[in-house]
Short mmCIF file of C-alpha atoms and ligand atoms in Angstrom, two decimals:
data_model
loop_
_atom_site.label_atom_id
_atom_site.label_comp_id
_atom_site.label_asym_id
_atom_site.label_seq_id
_atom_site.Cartn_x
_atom_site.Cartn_y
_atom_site.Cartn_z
CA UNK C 1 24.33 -9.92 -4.32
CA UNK C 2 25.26 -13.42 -5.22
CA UNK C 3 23.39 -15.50 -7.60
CA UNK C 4 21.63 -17.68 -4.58
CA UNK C 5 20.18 -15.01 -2.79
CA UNK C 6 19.47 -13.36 -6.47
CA UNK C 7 17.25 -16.27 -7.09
CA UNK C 8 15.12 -15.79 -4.27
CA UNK C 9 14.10 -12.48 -4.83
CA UNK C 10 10.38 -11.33 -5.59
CA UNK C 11 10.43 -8.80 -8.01
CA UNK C 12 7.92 -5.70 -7.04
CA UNK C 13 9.44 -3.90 -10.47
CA UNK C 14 8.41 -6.90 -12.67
CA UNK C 15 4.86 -7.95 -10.75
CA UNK C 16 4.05 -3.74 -10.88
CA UNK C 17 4.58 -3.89 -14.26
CA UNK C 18 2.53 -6.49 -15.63
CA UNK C 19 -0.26 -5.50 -13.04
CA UNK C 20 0.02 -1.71 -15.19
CA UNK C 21 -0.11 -3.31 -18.20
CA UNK C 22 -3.35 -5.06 -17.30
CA UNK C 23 -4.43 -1.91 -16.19
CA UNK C 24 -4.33 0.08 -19.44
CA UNK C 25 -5.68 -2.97 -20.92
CA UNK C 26 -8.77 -2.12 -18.46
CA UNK C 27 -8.53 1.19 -19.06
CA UNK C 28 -8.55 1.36 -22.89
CA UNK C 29 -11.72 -0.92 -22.56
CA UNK C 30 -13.62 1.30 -20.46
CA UNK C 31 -12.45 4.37 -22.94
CA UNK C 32 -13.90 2.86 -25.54
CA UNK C 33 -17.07 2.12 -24.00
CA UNK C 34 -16.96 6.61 -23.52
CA UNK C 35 -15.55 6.44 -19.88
CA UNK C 36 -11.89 7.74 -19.33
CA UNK C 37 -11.31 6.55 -15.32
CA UNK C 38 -10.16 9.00 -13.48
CA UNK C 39 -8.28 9.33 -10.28
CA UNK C 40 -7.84 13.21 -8.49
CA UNK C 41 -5.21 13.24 -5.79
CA UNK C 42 -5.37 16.24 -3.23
CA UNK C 43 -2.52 17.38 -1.71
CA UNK C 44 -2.77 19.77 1.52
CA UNK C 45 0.85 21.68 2.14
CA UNK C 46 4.17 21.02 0.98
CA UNK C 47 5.64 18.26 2.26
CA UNK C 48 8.20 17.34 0.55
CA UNK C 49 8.37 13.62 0.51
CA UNK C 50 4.31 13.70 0.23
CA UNK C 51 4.72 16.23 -3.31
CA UNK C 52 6.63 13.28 -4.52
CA UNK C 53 4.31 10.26 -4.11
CA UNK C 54 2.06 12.60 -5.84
CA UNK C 55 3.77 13.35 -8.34
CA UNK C 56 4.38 9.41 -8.74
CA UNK C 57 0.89 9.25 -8.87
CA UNK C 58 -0.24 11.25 -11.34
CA UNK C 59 2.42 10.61 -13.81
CA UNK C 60 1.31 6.59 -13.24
CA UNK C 61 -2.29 7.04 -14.05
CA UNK C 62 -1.05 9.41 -17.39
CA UNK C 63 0.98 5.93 -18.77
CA UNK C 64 -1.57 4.06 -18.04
CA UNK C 65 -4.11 5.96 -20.41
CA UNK C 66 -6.49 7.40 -17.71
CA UNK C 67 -6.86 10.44 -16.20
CA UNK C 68 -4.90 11.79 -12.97
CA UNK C 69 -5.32 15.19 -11.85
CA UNK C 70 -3.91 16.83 -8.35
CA UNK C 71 -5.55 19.53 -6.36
CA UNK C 72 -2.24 20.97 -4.58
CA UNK C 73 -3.77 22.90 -1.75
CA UNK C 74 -2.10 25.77 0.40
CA UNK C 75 -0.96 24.08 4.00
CA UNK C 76 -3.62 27.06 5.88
CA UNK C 77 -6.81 25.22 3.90
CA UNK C 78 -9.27 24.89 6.65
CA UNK C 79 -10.65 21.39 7.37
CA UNK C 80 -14.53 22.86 6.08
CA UNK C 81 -12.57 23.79 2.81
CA UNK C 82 -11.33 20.79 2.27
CA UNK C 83 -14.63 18.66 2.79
CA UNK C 84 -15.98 20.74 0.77
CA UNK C 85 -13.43 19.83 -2.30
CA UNK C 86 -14.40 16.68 -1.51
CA UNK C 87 -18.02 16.96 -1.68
CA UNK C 88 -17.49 18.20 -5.35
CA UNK C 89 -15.27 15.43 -6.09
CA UNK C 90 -17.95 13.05 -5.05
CA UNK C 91 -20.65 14.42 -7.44
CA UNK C 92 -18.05 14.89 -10.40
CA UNK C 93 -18.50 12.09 -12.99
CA UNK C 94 -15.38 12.47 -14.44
CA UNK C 95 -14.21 11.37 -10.70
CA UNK C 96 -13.88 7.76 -10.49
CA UNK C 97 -10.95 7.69 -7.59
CA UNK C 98 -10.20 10.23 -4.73
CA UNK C 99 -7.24 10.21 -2.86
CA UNK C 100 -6.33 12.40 0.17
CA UNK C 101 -2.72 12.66 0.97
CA UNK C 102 -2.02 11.27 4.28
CA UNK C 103 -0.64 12.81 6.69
CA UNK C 104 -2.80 16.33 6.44
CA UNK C 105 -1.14 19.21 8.41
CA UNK C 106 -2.32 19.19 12.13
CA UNK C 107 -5.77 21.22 11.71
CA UNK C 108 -7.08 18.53 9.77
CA UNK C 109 -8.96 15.65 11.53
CA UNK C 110 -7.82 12.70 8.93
CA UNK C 111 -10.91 10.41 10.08
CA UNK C 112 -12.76 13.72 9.00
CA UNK C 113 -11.57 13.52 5.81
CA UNK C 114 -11.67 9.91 5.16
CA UNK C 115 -15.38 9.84 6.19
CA UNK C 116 -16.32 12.16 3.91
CA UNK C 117 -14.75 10.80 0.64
CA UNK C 118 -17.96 8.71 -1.16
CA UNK C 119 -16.81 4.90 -0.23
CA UNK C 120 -17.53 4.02 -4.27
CA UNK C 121 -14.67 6.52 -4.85
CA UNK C 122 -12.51 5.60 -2.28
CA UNK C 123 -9.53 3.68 -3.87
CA UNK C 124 -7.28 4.13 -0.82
CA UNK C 125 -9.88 1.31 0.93
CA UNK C 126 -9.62 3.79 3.78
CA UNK C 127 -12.94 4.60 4.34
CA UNK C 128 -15.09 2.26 7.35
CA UNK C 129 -17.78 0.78 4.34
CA UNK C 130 -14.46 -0.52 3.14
CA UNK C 131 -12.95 -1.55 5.87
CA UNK C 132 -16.07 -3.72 6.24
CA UNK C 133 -16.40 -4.97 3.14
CA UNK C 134 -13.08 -6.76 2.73
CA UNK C 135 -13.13 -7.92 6.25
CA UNK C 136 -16.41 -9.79 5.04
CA UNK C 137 -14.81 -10.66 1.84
CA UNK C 138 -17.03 -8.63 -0.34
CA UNK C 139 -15.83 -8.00 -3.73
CA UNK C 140 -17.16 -4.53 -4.51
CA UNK C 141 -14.99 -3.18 -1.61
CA UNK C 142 -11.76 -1.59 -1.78
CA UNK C 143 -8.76 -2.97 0.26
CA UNK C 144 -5.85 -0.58 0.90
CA UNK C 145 -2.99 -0.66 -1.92
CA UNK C 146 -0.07 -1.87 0.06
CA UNK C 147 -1.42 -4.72 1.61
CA UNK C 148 -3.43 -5.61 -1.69
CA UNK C 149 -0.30 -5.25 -3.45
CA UNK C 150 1.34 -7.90 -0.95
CA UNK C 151 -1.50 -10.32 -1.95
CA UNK C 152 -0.81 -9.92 -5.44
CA UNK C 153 3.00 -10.64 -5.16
CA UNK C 154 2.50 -13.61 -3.26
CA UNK C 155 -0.10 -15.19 -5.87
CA UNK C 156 2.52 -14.12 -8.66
CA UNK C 157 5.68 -15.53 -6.74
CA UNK C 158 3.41 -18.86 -6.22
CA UNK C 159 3.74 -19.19 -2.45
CA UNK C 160 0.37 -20.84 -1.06
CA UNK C 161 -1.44 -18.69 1.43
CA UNK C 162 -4.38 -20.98 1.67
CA UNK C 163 -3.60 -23.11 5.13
CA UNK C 164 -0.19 -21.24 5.64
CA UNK C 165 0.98 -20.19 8.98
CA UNK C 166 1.12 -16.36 8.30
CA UNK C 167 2.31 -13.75 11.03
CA UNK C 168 2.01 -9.97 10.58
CA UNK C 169 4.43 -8.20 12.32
CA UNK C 170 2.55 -4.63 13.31
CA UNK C 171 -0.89 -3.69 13.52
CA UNK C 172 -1.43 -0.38 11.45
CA UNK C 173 -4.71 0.84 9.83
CA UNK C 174 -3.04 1.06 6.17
CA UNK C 175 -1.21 -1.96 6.20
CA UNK C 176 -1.23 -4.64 9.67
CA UNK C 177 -5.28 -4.76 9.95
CA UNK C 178 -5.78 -4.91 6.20
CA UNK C 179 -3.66 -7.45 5.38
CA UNK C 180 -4.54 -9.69 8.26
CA UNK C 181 -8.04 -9.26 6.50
CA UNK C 182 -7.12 -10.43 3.07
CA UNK C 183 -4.95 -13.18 4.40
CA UNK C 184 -7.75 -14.66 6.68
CA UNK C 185 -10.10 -14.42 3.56
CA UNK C 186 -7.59 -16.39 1.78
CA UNK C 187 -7.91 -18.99 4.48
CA UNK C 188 -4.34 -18.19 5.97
CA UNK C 189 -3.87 -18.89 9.66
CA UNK C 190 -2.95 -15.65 10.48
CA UNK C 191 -1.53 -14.22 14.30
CA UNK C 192 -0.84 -10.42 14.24
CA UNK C 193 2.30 -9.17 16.37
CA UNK C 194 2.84 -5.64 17.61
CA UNK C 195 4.79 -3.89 20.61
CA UNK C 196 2.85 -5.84 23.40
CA UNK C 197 3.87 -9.52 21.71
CA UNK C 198 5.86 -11.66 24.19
CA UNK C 199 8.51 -13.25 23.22
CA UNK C 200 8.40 -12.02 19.66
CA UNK C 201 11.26 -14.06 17.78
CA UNK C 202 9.36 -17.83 18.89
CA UNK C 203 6.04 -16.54 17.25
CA UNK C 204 7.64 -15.06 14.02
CA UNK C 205 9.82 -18.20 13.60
CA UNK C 206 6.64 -20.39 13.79
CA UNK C 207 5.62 -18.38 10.23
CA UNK C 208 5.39 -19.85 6.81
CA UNK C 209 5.38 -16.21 5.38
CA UNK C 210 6.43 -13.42 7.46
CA UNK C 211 5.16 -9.76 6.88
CA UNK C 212 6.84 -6.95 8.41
CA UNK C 213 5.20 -3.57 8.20
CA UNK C 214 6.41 -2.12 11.75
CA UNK C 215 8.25 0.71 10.16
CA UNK C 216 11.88 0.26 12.12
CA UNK C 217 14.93 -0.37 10.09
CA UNK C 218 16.40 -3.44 9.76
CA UNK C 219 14.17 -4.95 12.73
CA UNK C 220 13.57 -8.50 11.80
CA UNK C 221 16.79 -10.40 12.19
CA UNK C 222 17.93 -14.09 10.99
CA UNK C 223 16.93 -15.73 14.50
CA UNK C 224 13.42 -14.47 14.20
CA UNK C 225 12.80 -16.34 10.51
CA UNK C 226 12.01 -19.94 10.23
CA UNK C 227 14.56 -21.37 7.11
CA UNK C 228 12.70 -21.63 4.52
CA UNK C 229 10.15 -18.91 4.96
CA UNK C 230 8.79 -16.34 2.82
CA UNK C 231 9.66 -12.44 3.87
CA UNK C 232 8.03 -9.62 2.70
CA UNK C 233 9.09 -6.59 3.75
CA UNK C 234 7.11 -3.62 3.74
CA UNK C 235 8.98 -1.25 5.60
CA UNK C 236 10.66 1.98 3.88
CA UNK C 237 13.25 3.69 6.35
CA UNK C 238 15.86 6.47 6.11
CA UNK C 239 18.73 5.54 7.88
CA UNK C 240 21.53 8.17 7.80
CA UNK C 241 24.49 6.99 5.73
CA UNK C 242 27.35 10.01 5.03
CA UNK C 243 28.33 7.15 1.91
CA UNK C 244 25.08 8.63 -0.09
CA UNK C 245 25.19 11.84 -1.65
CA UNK C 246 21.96 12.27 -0.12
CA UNK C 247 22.95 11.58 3.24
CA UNK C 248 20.87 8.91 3.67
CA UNK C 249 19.81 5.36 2.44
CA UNK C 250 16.79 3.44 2.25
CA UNK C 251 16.42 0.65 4.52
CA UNK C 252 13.16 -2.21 4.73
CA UNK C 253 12.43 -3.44 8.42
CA UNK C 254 13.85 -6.66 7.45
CA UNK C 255 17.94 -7.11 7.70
CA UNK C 256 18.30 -8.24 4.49
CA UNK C 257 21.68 -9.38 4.43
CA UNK C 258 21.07 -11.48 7.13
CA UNK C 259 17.64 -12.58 6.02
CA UNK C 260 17.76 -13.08 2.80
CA UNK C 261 20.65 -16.57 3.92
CA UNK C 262 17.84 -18.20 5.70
CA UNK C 263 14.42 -17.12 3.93
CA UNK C 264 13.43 -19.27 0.43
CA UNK C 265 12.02 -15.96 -1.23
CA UNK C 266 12.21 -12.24 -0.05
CA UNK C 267 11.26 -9.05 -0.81
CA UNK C 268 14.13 -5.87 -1.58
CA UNK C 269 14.07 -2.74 -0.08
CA UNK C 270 13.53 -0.74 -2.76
CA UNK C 271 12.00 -2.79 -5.29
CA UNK C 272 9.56 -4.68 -3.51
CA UNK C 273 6.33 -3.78 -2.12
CA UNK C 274 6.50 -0.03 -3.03
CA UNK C 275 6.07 -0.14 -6.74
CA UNK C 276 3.11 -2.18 -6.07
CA UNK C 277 0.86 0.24 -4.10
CA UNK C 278 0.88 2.15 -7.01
CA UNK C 279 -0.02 -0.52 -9.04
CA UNK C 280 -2.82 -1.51 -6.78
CA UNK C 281 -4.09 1.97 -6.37
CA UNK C 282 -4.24 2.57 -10.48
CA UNK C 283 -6.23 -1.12 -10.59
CA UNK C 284 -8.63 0.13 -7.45
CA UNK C 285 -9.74 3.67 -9.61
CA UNK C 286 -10.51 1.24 -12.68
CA UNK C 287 -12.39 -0.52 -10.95
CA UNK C 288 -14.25 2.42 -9.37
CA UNK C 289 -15.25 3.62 -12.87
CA UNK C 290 -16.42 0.13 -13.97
CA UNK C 291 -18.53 -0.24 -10.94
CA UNK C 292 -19.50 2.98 -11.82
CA UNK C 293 -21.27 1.67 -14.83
CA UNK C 294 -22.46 -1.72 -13.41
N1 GUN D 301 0.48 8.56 2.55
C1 GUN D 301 1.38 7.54 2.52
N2 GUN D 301 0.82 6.45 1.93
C2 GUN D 301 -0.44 6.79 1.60
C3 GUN D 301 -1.50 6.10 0.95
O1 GUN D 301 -1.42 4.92 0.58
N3 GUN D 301 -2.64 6.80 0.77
C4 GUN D 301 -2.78 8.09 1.19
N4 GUN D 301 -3.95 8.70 0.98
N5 GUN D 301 -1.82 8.76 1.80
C5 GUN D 301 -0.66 8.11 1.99
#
């Protein structure tokens, strides 16, 4: 990468970090007030690529002081079983976050699931009270991680969302509704794109910032991006590469090469938006257990 393109890069490592750091800082706060926050993941079967975001998880909320703890649950766990975990979770003090992998295997109703988890405890922002709440702008709500985390390295890499021209490019519960939310309650002007859009490339090239969270590799190209624009790219891919030892590579929906000429800051796939859902979902479960003594 040369040293131009270099320059323009928004740092997900670096903003995840300091948002941690702030985060134990919370943490050790609440501990010494007698209240370790607490965040217990559940995991239904073994997928493989869901065991390691798990994993990711738990070992985050150990460095930052609090406590994580998984439930790793056999892939035949009926759906009653499982609301039923979660009903204890929701009456356990020492609970201040609950997370339910997503996606459960096929016998599982997800809505199900996400209904039953207490909204205070919800730090996934999944749950309809939630929903809600941020798309009033309430502050005791919870918005979802990934598109929270794309709020937070905007404000960090000083782009102004206030009166911006902001598209969204897909329309998914976890990230394309959510963030339109939090972008029209920071007085963005916001137009959401998806499948249906006509003529695609003349809306996302009338953008200011440009969020793509569509979920196909390498998607937005130069022509679509206004010079000078800000791209954030929240896509993760596999694309097949027989170069890797793994046999594949990871790939943002945004062409970076390309991109990355034309746009004045951008986002890298890795080392972007991922490291800050984590972030985001550590700062949502202290949270939960300050509410919790509000
Ligand atoms: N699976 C992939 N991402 C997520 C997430 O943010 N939350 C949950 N619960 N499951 C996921």
């Amino acid at each position: 990468m040369d040293d131009a393109v270099a320059d323009k890069l928004i740092d997900g490592v670096a903003v995840a970090k300091l948002v941690r750091a702030e985060v134990a800082k919370d943490a050790a706060a609440l501990i010494a007030r007698g209240v370790t926050p607490g965040l217990t993941v559940v995991l239904v079967g073994d997928d493989p690529a869901s065991a390691v975001y798990v994993r990711s998880k738990e070992k985050a909320c150990i460095e930052a002081g609090m406590n994580g703890v998984t439930i790793r649950l056999p892939a035949e766990t009926t759906q009653d079983e499982l609301l039923a975990l979660i009903d204890k979770l929701n009456v356990d003090p020492t609970v201040h976050g609950i997370l339910v992998q997503m996606p459960p295997p096929k016998h599982i109703n997800p809505q199900a699931v996400i209904l039953r988890i207490a909204a205070e405890k919800d730090v996934d922002g999944f749950h309809p009270v939630n929903v809600g709440r941020i798309w009033i702008g309430e502050k005791s709500g919870f918005a979802p991680c990934t598109p929270a985390g794309v709020m937070v390295l905007l404000e960090k890499a000083g782009v102004k969302v206030s009166g911006a021209n902001v598209v969204v490019l897909g329309r998914s519960t976890i990230v394309g509704k959510p963030m339109t939310s939090l972008l029209v309650n920071a007085s963005a002007t916001v137009t959401v794109c998806h499948s249906k859009t006509k003529d695609l490339a003349a809306v996302t090239r009338r953008a200011d910032i440009l969020i793509a969270a569509i979920g196909r590799p390498e998607f937005v190209t130069a022509d679509m991006v206004k010079p000078g624009a800000v791209v954030i790219d929240v896509g993760i891919n596999r694309v097949e590469d027989a170069t890797q030892k793994k046999g594949y590579r990871i790939v943002g929906d945004v062409a970076f090469a390309t991109v990355s000429e034309v746009a004045s800051k951008i986002t890298p796939v890795p080392g972007g938006v991922g490291p800050m859902t984590i972030a985001m979902l550590l700062k949502n479960t202290v949270r939960a257990a300050a509410q919790g003594l509000a």
